[in-house]
Amino acid sequence: MPYTPMQLAEAFIRTGELEDALDALNQQLDADPHDNTARRLRAQVIARMSGENNLRAALADLDHLTDLTPADALWRVVTLEQLGDTAAAVTAAAGAHAGFPDDRALAERLFYLVLRRKDYAAARTLLEKMPQTWNWLHKAGDLAAEDGRAGDAPGYYTAALADLDAQFPPTDDFGQGIRAMILAARARVFATLGHLAQADGDYGAAMALVPDDPLLPFWRGFVAADRGDLLRAGDLLRAAFALANDSFKTQMRAALATFHTQGRYSGLSES
């Protein structure tokens, strides 16, 4: 029995053969232009291809759907972002969130879009409607750290950690990774506020959870330097570079170069 175009398309997508998947989906839509499943899938396939024309073709398919889902709306927002049209992406995300207020992925996308545009009022308005769960409390801390309310950020991060502890046991790998991320965020704010002992403690706790993350000892090294312990700071930076891949090393060297240009941490290097 021959395969249907849809079966072929799904098989090609699984193997990453997007051009062949597109050909099969075109056949399906030529035979049935009202097949929303095929059109939805074609939009997703085209959006994964390079080039502005493909992205606009994906948007056209999404606009043609008659049974829009939250996932479709998210594809539209992401495609607009890929086109570089941030304003349209924000408008689309806001409309989608209004239409599907319970969809977490859409709400999160809208939050990060308005935060990227430094529209802090819109970000706060959105957060006020969200549940007091670890993921939204984490975002509240990030917003406070960025919009001039750094003193409020540690409280949000602490509340996020408390909710996370209630949701995930200490042995859960996913929970451990999130704990480390929130601890690192709180450490950065503590360092900014000059609460160096608390910052060092949070970086240490995060390192215990994720010992192979080079950025944790890297930033902890600057906290040690600020506390006057240059020997320990050097050890931490060397440990960070020993853990880092080439991409992380490039990031860390750039940060060091920026500090040195500012006349800061001149005694610290990667070796």
PDB file of C-alpha atoms in Angstrom:
ATOM      1  CA  MET A   1       0.000   0.000   0.000  1.00  0.00           C
ATOM      2  CA  PRO A   2       1.516   3.375  -0.994  1.00  0.00           C
ATOM      3  CA  TYR A   3       2.105   5.982   1.682  1.00  0.00           C
ATOM      4  CA  THR A   4      -0.107   9.057   1.796  1.00  0.00           C
ATOM      5  CA  PRO A   5       1.492  12.494   1.376  1.00  0.00           C
ATOM      6  CA  MET A   6       0.936  13.174   5.066  1.00  0.00           C
ATOM      7  CA  GLN A   7       2.656   9.950   6.087  1.00  0.00           C
ATOM      8  CA  LEU A   8       5.568  10.809   3.826  1.00  0.00           C
ATOM      9  CA  ALA A   9       5.747  14.336   5.200  1.00  0.00           C
ATOM     10  CA  GLU A  10       5.855  13.128   8.794  1.00  0.00           C
ATOM     11  CA  ALA A  11       8.554  10.578   7.945  1.00  0.00           C
ATOM     12  CA  PHE A  12      10.667  13.203   6.170  1.00  0.00           C
ATOM     13  CA  ILE A  13      10.302  15.618   9.097  1.00  0.00           C
ATOM     14  CA  ARG A  14      11.538  12.941  11.509  1.00  0.00           C
ATOM     15  CA  THR A  15      14.657  12.451   9.395  1.00  0.00           C
ATOM     16  CA  GLY A  16      15.189  16.199   8.885  1.00  0.00           C
ATOM     17  CA  GLU A  17      14.528  16.125   5.131  1.00  0.00           C
ATOM     18  CA  LEU A  18      12.569  19.363   5.036  1.00  0.00           C
ATOM     19  CA  GLU A  19      12.502  19.898   1.268  1.00  0.00           C
ATOM     20  CA  ASP A  20      11.004  16.444   0.740  1.00  0.00           C
ATOM     21  CA  ALA A  21       8.546  17.063   3.567  1.00  0.00           C
ATOM     22  CA  LEU A  22       7.517  20.321   1.920  1.00  0.00           C
ATOM     23  CA  ASP A  23       6.928  18.580  -1.419  1.00  0.00           C
ATOM     24  CA  ALA A  24       4.664  16.027   0.268  1.00  0.00           C
ATOM     25  CA  LEU A  25       2.729  18.722   2.119  1.00  0.00           C
ATOM     26  CA  ASN A  26       2.287  20.709  -1.082  1.00  0.00           C
ATOM     27  CA  GLN A  27       0.784  17.617  -2.682  1.00  0.00           C
ATOM     28  CA  GLN A  28      -1.599  17.185   0.246  1.00  0.00           C
ATOM     29  CA  LEU A  29      -2.730  20.814   0.130  1.00  0.00           C
ATOM     30  CA  ASP A  30      -3.130  20.730  -3.648  1.00  0.00           C
ATOM     31  CA  ALA A  31      -5.513  17.828  -3.134  1.00  0.00           C
ATOM     32  CA  ASP A  32      -7.264  19.367  -0.099  1.00  0.00           C
ATOM     33  CA  PRO A  33      -6.670  23.111   0.399  1.00  0.00           C
ATOM     34  CA  HIS A  34      -8.800  23.051   3.566  1.00  0.00           C
ATOM     35  CA  ASP A  35      -6.601  20.519   5.392  1.00  0.00           C
ATOM     36  CA  ASN A  36      -5.586  22.594   8.424  1.00  0.00           C
ATOM     37  CA  THR A  37      -3.340  19.838   9.758  1.00  0.00           C
ATOM     38  CA  ALA A  38      -1.269  19.839   6.584  1.00  0.00           C
ATOM     39  CA  ARG A  39      -1.192  23.637   6.413  1.00  0.00           C
ATOM     40  CA  ARG A  40      -0.128  23.879  10.044  1.00  0.00           C
ATOM     41  CA  LEU A  41       2.637  21.365   9.449  1.00  0.00           C
ATOM     42  CA  ARG A  42       3.743  23.135   6.292  1.00  0.00           C
ATOM     43  CA  ALA A  43       4.011  26.421   8.163  1.00  0.00           C
ATOM     44  CA  GLN A  44       6.263  24.775  10.742  1.00  0.00           C
ATOM     45  CA  VAL A  45       8.428  23.158   8.075  1.00  0.00           C
ATOM     46  CA  ILE A  46       8.838  26.384   6.101  1.00  0.00           C
ATOM     47  CA  ALA A  47       9.598  28.375   9.256  1.00  0.00           C
ATOM     48  CA  ARG A  48      12.558  26.066   9.901  1.00  0.00           C
ATOM     49  CA  MET A  49      14.063  26.878   6.505  1.00  0.00           C
ATOM     50  CA  SER A  50      16.361  29.845   6.029  1.00  0.00           C
ATOM     51  CA  GLY A  51      15.423  33.058   4.282  1.00  0.00           C
ATOM     52  CA  GLU A  52      12.899  35.847   4.672  1.00  0.00           C
ATOM     53  CA  ASN A  53      10.658  34.506   1.894  1.00  0.00           C
ATOM     54  CA  ASN A  54      10.246  31.215   3.717  1.00  0.00           C
ATOM     55  CA  LEU A  55       9.411  32.960   6.976  1.00  0.00           C
ATOM     56  CA  ARG A  56       6.777  35.105   5.264  1.00  0.00           C
ATOM     57  CA  ALA A  57       5.334  32.038   3.550  1.00  0.00           C
ATOM     58  CA  ALA A  58       5.060  30.381   6.958  1.00  0.00           C
ATOM     59  CA  LEU A  59       3.186  33.415   8.288  1.00  0.00           C
ATOM     60  CA  ALA A  60       0.822  33.248   5.317  1.00  0.00           C
ATOM     61  CA  ASP A  61       0.012  29.629   6.109  1.00  0.00           C
ATOM     62  CA  LEU A  62      -0.567  30.445   9.776  1.00  0.00           C
ATOM     63  CA  ASP A  63      -2.871  33.318   8.810  1.00  0.00           C
ATOM     64  CA  HIS A  64      -4.862  30.893   6.657  1.00  0.00           C
ATOM     65  CA  LEU A  65      -5.675  28.524   9.521  1.00  0.00           C
ATOM     66  CA  THR A  66      -9.279  28.481  10.644  1.00  0.00           C
ATOM     67  CA  ASP A  67      -8.757  26.698  13.977  1.00  0.00           C
ATOM     68  CA  LEU A  68      -5.854  28.584  15.528  1.00  0.00           C
ATOM     69  CA  THR A  69      -4.295  26.901  18.565  1.00  0.00           C
ATOM     70  CA  PRO A  70      -1.929  28.331  21.199  1.00  0.00           C
ATOM     71  CA  ALA A  71       0.921  26.466  19.490  1.00  0.00           C
ATOM     72  CA  ASP A  72       0.045  28.116  16.169  1.00  0.00           C
ATOM     73  CA  ALA A  73       0.040  31.520  17.832  1.00  0.00           C
ATOM     74  CA  LEU A  74       3.449  30.811  19.362  1.00  0.00           C
ATOM     75  CA  TRP A  75       4.845  29.793  15.959  1.00  0.00           C
ATOM     76  CA  ARG A  76       3.601  33.107  14.605  1.00  0.00           C
ATOM     77  CA  VAL A  77       5.307  35.091  17.363  1.00  0.00           C
ATOM     78  CA  VAL A  78       8.581  33.217  16.941  1.00  0.00           C
ATOM     79  CA  THR A  79       8.483  33.647  13.163  1.00  0.00           C
ATOM     80  CA  LEU A  80       7.976  37.398  13.535  1.00  0.00           C
ATOM     81  CA  GLU A  81      10.951  37.484  15.899  1.00  0.00           C
ATOM     82  CA  GLN A  82      13.050  35.641  13.322  1.00  0.00           C
ATOM     83  CA  LEU A  83      12.069  38.300  10.800  1.00  0.00           C
ATOM     84  CA  GLY A  84      13.361  40.928  13.207  1.00  0.00           C
ATOM     85  CA  ASP A  85       9.954  42.553  13.605  1.00  0.00           C
ATOM     86  CA  THR A  86       9.931  42.809  17.383  1.00  0.00           C
ATOM     87  CA  ALA A  87       7.046  45.269  17.493  1.00  0.00           C
ATOM     88  CA  ALA A  88       4.821  42.927  15.487  1.00  0.00           C
ATOM     89  CA  ALA A  89       5.961  40.005  17.626  1.00  0.00           C
ATOM     90  CA  VAL A  90       4.939  41.862  20.799  1.00  0.00           C
ATOM     91  CA  THR A  91       1.553  42.724  19.297  1.00  0.00           C
ATOM     92  CA  ALA A  92       1.011  39.129  18.201  1.00  0.00           C
ATOM     93  CA  ALA A  93       2.114  37.761  21.584  1.00  0.00           C
ATOM     94  CA  ALA A  94      -0.160  40.165  23.465  1.00  0.00           C
ATOM     95  CA  GLY A  95      -3.114  39.224  21.280  1.00  0.00           C
ATOM     96  CA  ALA A  96      -2.380  35.525  21.622  1.00  0.00           C
ATOM     97  CA  HIS A  97      -2.057  35.830  25.402  1.00  0.00           C
ATOM     98  CA  ALA A  98      -5.411  37.626  25.545  1.00  0.00           C
ATOM     99  CA  GLY A  99      -6.960  34.848  23.487  1.00  0.00           C
ATOM    100  CA  PHE A 100      -5.290  32.011  25.409  1.00  0.00           C
ATOM    101  CA  PRO A 101      -4.621  33.478  28.878  1.00  0.00           C
ATOM    102  CA  ASP A 102      -3.950  30.087  30.458  1.00  0.00           C
ATOM    103  CA  ASP A 103      -1.192  29.110  28.039  1.00  0.00           C
ATOM    104  CA  ARG A 104       2.102  29.392  29.891  1.00  0.00           C
ATOM    105  CA  ALA A 105       4.355  29.319  26.812  1.00  0.00           C
ATOM    106  CA  LEU A 106       2.611  32.318  25.274  1.00  0.00           C
ATOM    107  CA  ALA A 107       2.693  34.254  28.545  1.00  0.00           C
ATOM    108  CA  GLU A 108       6.406  33.560  28.958  1.00  0.00           C
ATOM    109  CA  ARG A 109       7.157  34.602  25.388  1.00  0.00           C
ATOM    110  CA  LEU A 110       5.289  37.859  25.904  1.00  0.00           C
ATOM    111  CA  PHE A 111       7.154  38.495  29.155  1.00  0.00           C
ATOM    112  CA  TYR A 112      10.583  38.033  27.591  1.00  0.00           C
ATOM    113  CA  LEU A 113       9.642  40.139  24.582  1.00  0.00           C
ATOM    114  CA  VAL A 114       8.546  43.130  26.668  1.00  0.00           C
ATOM    115  CA  LEU A 115      11.518  42.672  29.000  1.00  0.00           C
ATOM    116  CA  ARG A 116      13.872  42.706  25.994  1.00  0.00           C
ATOM    117  CA  ARG A 117      12.288  45.981  24.906  1.00  0.00           C
ATOM    118  CA  LYS A 118      12.700  47.314  28.461  1.00  0.00           C
ATOM    119  CA  ASP A 119       8.959  47.835  28.735  1.00  0.00           C
ATOM    120  CA  TYR A 120       9.090  47.221  32.463  1.00  0.00           C
ATOM    121  CA  ALA A 121       5.572  48.467  33.131  1.00  0.00           C
ATOM    122  CA  ALA A 122       4.136  45.896  30.726  1.00  0.00           C
ATOM    123  CA  ALA A 123       6.289  43.172  32.275  1.00  0.00           C
ATOM    124  CA  ARG A 124       5.068  44.054  35.774  1.00  0.00           C
ATOM    125  CA  THR A 125       1.446  44.142  34.635  1.00  0.00           C
ATOM    126  CA  LEU A 126       1.821  40.665  33.173  1.00  0.00           C
ATOM    127  CA  LEU A 127       3.514  39.303  36.294  1.00  0.00           C
ATOM    128  CA  GLU A 128       0.718  40.608  38.509  1.00  0.00           C
ATOM    129  CA  LYS A 129      -1.666  38.218  36.762  1.00  0.00           C
ATOM    130  CA  MET A 130       0.571  35.178  37.069  1.00  0.00           C
ATOM    131  CA  PRO A 131       0.554  32.560  39.854  1.00  0.00           C
ATOM    132  CA  GLN A 132       3.168  32.784  42.602  1.00  0.00           C
ATOM    133  CA  THR A 133       5.068  29.746  41.357  1.00  0.00           C
ATOM    134  CA  TRP A 134       8.840  29.341  41.142  1.00  0.00           C
ATOM    135  CA  ASN A 135       9.072  30.098  37.434  1.00  0.00           C
ATOM    136  CA  TRP A 136       7.124  33.363  37.662  1.00  0.00           C
ATOM    137  CA  LEU A 137       8.805  34.362  40.932  1.00  0.00           C
ATOM    138  CA  HIS A 138      12.133  33.799  39.204  1.00  0.00           C
ATOM    139  CA  LYS A 139      11.028  36.140  36.425  1.00  0.00           C
ATOM    140  CA  ALA A 140       9.878  38.691  38.993  1.00  0.00           C
ATOM    141  CA  GLY A 141      13.367  38.620  40.462  1.00  0.00           C
ATOM    142  CA  ASP A 142      14.926  39.085  37.027  1.00  0.00           C
ATOM    143  CA  LEU A 143      12.639  42.044  36.355  1.00  0.00           C
ATOM    144  CA  ALA A 144      13.424  43.669  39.704  1.00  0.00           C
ATOM    145  CA  ALA A 145      17.149  43.220  39.084  1.00  0.00           C
ATOM    146  CA  GLU A 146      16.868  44.943  35.724  1.00  0.00           C
ATOM    147  CA  ASP A 147      14.388  47.749  36.307  1.00  0.00           C
ATOM    148  CA  GLY A 148      16.112  49.468  39.203  1.00  0.00           C
ATOM    149  CA  ARG A 149      14.595  47.522  42.100  1.00  0.00           C
ATOM    150  CA  ALA A 150      17.577  45.247  42.775  1.00  0.00           C
ATOM    151  CA  GLY A 151      16.871  45.348  46.497  1.00  0.00           C
ATOM    152  CA  ASP A 152      13.591  43.524  45.908  1.00  0.00           C
ATOM    153  CA  ALA A 153      15.099  40.807  43.721  1.00  0.00           C
ATOM    154  CA  PRO A 154      16.576  38.523  46.431  1.00  0.00           C
ATOM    155  CA  GLY A 155      13.155  38.181  48.058  1.00  0.00           C
ATOM    156  CA  TYR A 156      11.615  36.996  44.805  1.00  0.00           C
ATOM    157  CA  TYR A 157      14.429  34.518  44.227  1.00  0.00           C
ATOM    158  CA  THR A 158      14.132  33.210  47.782  1.00  0.00           C
ATOM    159  CA  ALA A 159      10.387  32.701  47.328  1.00  0.00           C
ATOM    160  CA  ALA A 160      11.070  30.961  44.005  1.00  0.00           C
ATOM    161  CA  LEU A 161      13.485  28.564  45.706  1.00  0.00           C
ATOM    162  CA  ALA A 162      10.937  27.805  48.428  1.00  0.00           C
ATOM    163  CA  ASP A 163       8.257  26.941  45.865  1.00  0.00           C
ATOM    164  CA  LEU A 164      10.746  24.914  43.841  1.00  0.00           C
ATOM    165  CA  ASP A 165      11.665  22.907  46.952  1.00  0.00           C
ATOM    166  CA  ALA A 166       7.982  22.134  47.426  1.00  0.00           C
ATOM    167  CA  GLN A 167       7.606  20.964  43.825  1.00  0.00           C
ATOM    168  CA  PHE A 168      10.775  18.926  43.266  1.00  0.00           C
ATOM    169  CA  PRO A 169      12.639  16.608  45.654  1.00  0.00           C
ATOM    170  CA  PRO A 170      16.369  17.242  46.164  1.00  0.00           C
ATOM    171  CA  THR A 171      17.196  14.197  44.026  1.00  0.00           C
ATOM    172  CA  ASP A 172      15.374  15.496  40.935  1.00  0.00           C
ATOM    173  CA  ASP A 173      17.903  16.450  38.247  1.00  0.00           C
ATOM    174  CA  PHE A 174      15.625  19.010  36.615  1.00  0.00           C
ATOM    175  CA  GLY A 175      14.922  20.651  39.951  1.00  0.00           C
ATOM    176  CA  GLN A 176      18.630  20.731  40.787  1.00  0.00           C
ATOM    177  CA  GLY A 177      19.440  22.568  37.563  1.00  0.00           C
ATOM    178  CA  ILE A 178      16.730  25.144  38.210  1.00  0.00           C
ATOM    179  CA  ARG A 179      17.895  25.597  41.805  1.00  0.00           C
ATOM    180  CA  ALA A 180      21.396  26.319  40.590  1.00  0.00           C
ATOM    181  CA  MET A 181      20.104  28.845  38.067  1.00  0.00           C
ATOM    182  CA  ILE A 182      18.054  30.722  40.673  1.00  0.00           C
ATOM    183  CA  LEU A 183      20.887  30.622  43.208  1.00  0.00           C
ATOM    184  CA  ALA A 184      23.234  32.088  40.590  1.00  0.00           C
ATOM    185  CA  ALA A 185      20.721  34.835  39.791  1.00  0.00           C
ATOM    186  CA  ARG A 186      20.404  35.697  43.489  1.00  0.00           C
ATOM    187  CA  ALA A 187      24.192  35.628  43.833  1.00  0.00           C
ATOM    188  CA  ARG A 188      24.566  38.159  41.009  1.00  0.00           C
ATOM    189  CA  VAL A 189      22.139  40.524  42.694  1.00  0.00           C
ATOM    190  CA  PHE A 190      23.788  40.094  46.083  1.00  0.00           C
ATOM    191  CA  ALA A 191      27.129  40.932  44.457  1.00  0.00           C
ATOM    192  CA  THR A 192      25.613  44.038  42.845  1.00  0.00           C
ATOM    193  CA  LEU A 193      24.210  45.111  46.196  1.00  0.00           C
ATOM    194  CA  GLY A 194      27.572  44.579  47.882  1.00  0.00           C
ATOM    195  CA  HIS A 195      26.361  41.631  49.966  1.00  0.00           C
ATOM    196  CA  LEU A 196      29.473  39.654  49.156  1.00  0.00           C
ATOM    197  CA  ALA A 197      29.213  36.896  51.773  1.00  0.00           C
ATOM    198  CA  GLN A 198      25.701  36.046  50.613  1.00  0.00           C
ATOM    199  CA  ALA A 199      26.817  36.136  46.984  1.00  0.00           C
ATOM    200  CA  ASP A 200      29.715  33.794  47.693  1.00  0.00           C
ATOM    201  CA  GLY A 201      27.421  31.415  49.567  1.00  0.00           C
ATOM    202  CA  ASP A 202      24.902  31.271  46.736  1.00  0.00           C
ATOM    203  CA  TYR A 203      27.590  30.688  44.112  1.00  0.00           C
ATOM    204  CA  GLY A 204      29.023  27.922  46.295  1.00  0.00           C
ATOM    205  CA  ALA A 205      25.627  26.267  46.661  1.00  0.00           C
ATOM    206  CA  ALA A 206      25.044  26.486  42.921  1.00  0.00           C
ATOM    207  CA  MET A 207      28.475  24.976  42.198  1.00  0.00           C
ATOM    208  CA  ALA A 208      27.672  22.044  44.471  1.00  0.00           C
ATOM    209  CA  LEU A 209      24.565  21.375  42.388  1.00  0.00           C
ATOM    210  CA  VAL A 210      26.156  21.906  38.949  1.00  0.00           C
ATOM    211  CA  PRO A 211      29.891  21.338  39.371  1.00  0.00           C
ATOM    212  CA  ASP A 212      30.645  21.376  35.637  1.00  0.00           C
ATOM    213  CA  ASP A 213      29.278  24.876  34.924  1.00  0.00           C
ATOM    214  CA  PRO A 214      32.341  27.098  34.294  1.00  0.00           C
ATOM    215  CA  LEU A 215      30.462  30.370  34.716  1.00  0.00           C
ATOM    216  CA  LEU A 216      29.748  29.703  38.386  1.00  0.00           C
ATOM    217  CA  PRO A 217      33.396  29.642  39.559  1.00  0.00           C
ATOM    218  CA  PHE A 218      34.177  32.392  37.054  1.00  0.00           C
ATOM    219  CA  TRP A 219      31.778  34.920  38.585  1.00  0.00           C
ATOM    220  CA  ARG A 220      32.467  33.647  42.081  1.00  0.00           C
ATOM    221  CA  GLY A 221      36.086  34.568  41.450  1.00  0.00           C
ATOM    222  CA  PHE A 222      35.199  38.244  41.128  1.00  0.00           C
ATOM    223  CA  VAL A 223      33.246  38.059  44.375  1.00  0.00           C
ATOM    224  CA  ALA A 224      36.363  36.644  46.041  1.00  0.00           C
ATOM    225  CA  ALA A 225      38.416  39.489  44.555  1.00  0.00           C
ATOM    226  CA  ASP A 226      35.943  42.045  45.866  1.00  0.00           C
ATOM    227  CA  ARG A 227      36.305  40.436  49.293  1.00  0.00           C
ATOM    228  CA  GLY A 228      40.065  40.972  49.068  1.00  0.00           C
ATOM    229  CA  ASP A 229      41.041  37.323  48.531  1.00  0.00           C
ATOM    230  CA  LEU A 230      42.972  37.549  45.268  1.00  0.00           C
ATOM    231  CA  LEU A 231      44.615  34.158  45.722  1.00  0.00           C
ATOM    232  CA  ARG A 232      41.260  32.414  45.939  1.00  0.00           C
ATOM    233  CA  ALA A 233      39.919  34.550  43.099  1.00  0.00           C
ATOM    234  CA  GLY A 234      42.756  33.379  40.850  1.00  0.00           C
ATOM    235  CA  ASP A 235      42.121  29.750  41.778  1.00  0.00           C
ATOM    236  CA  LEU A 236      38.448  30.114  40.921  1.00  0.00           C
ATOM    237  CA  LEU A 237      39.128  31.701  37.542  1.00  0.00           C
ATOM    238  CA  ARG A 238      41.660  29.011  36.650  1.00  0.00           C
ATOM    239  CA  ALA A 239      39.128  26.353  37.625  1.00  0.00           C
ATOM    240  CA  ALA A 240      36.514  28.075  35.467  1.00  0.00           C
ATOM    241  CA  PHE A 241      38.758  28.115  32.393  1.00  0.00           C
ATOM    242  CA  ALA A 242      39.700  24.472  32.985  1.00  0.00           C
ATOM    243  CA  LEU A 243      36.006  23.544  32.842  1.00  0.00           C
ATOM    244  CA  ALA A 244      35.091  25.762  29.887  1.00  0.00           C
ATOM    245  CA  ASN A 245      34.745  24.842  26.241  1.00  0.00           C
ATOM    246  CA  ASP A 246      35.936  27.232  23.529  1.00  0.00           C
ATOM    247  CA  SER A 247      32.651  29.137  23.436  1.00  0.00           C
ATOM    248  CA  PHE A 248      32.637  29.767  27.180  1.00  0.00           C
ATOM    249  CA  LYS A 249      36.324  30.686  27.127  1.00  0.00           C
ATOM    250  CA  THR A 250      35.590  33.329  24.510  1.00  0.00           C
ATOM    251  CA  GLN A 251      32.803  34.780  26.672  1.00  0.00           C
ATOM    252  CA  MET A 252      34.956  34.796  29.789  1.00  0.00           C
ATOM    253  CA  ARG A 253      37.955  36.366  28.038  1.00  0.00           C
ATOM    254  CA  ALA A 254      35.686  39.102  26.715  1.00  0.00           C
ATOM    255  CA  ALA A 255      34.358  39.781  30.221  1.00  0.00           C
ATOM    256  CA  LEU A 256      37.894  39.904  31.603  1.00  0.00           C
ATOM    257  CA  ALA A 257      38.986  42.265  28.833  1.00  0.00           C
ATOM    258  CA  THR A 258      36.061  44.574  29.593  1.00  0.00           C
ATOM    259  CA  PHE A 259      36.941  44.644  33.292  1.00  0.00           C
ATOM    260  CA  HIS A 260      40.609  45.315  32.504  1.00  0.00           C
ATOM    261  CA  THR A 261      39.629  48.175  30.185  1.00  0.00           C
ATOM    262  CA  GLN A 262      37.653  49.632  33.086  1.00  0.00           C
ATOM    263  CA  GLY A 263      40.691  49.301  35.306  1.00  0.00           C
ATOM    264  CA  ARG A 264      39.145  46.524  37.377  1.00  0.00           C
ATOM    265  CA  TYR A 265      40.523  43.134  38.418  1.00  0.00           C
ATOM    266  CA  SER A 266      43.813  43.835  36.659  1.00  0.00           C
ATOM    267  CA  GLY A 267      45.537  41.129  38.703  1.00  0.00           C
ATOM    268  CA  LEU A 268      43.185  38.407  37.457  1.00  0.00           C
ATOM    269  CA  SER A 269      43.637  36.334  34.316  1.00  0.00           C
ATOM    270  CA  GLU A 270      42.831  32.902  33.002  1.00  0.00           C
ATOM    271  CA  SER A 271      46.240  31.498  34.000  1.00  0.00           C
TER     272      SER A 271
END
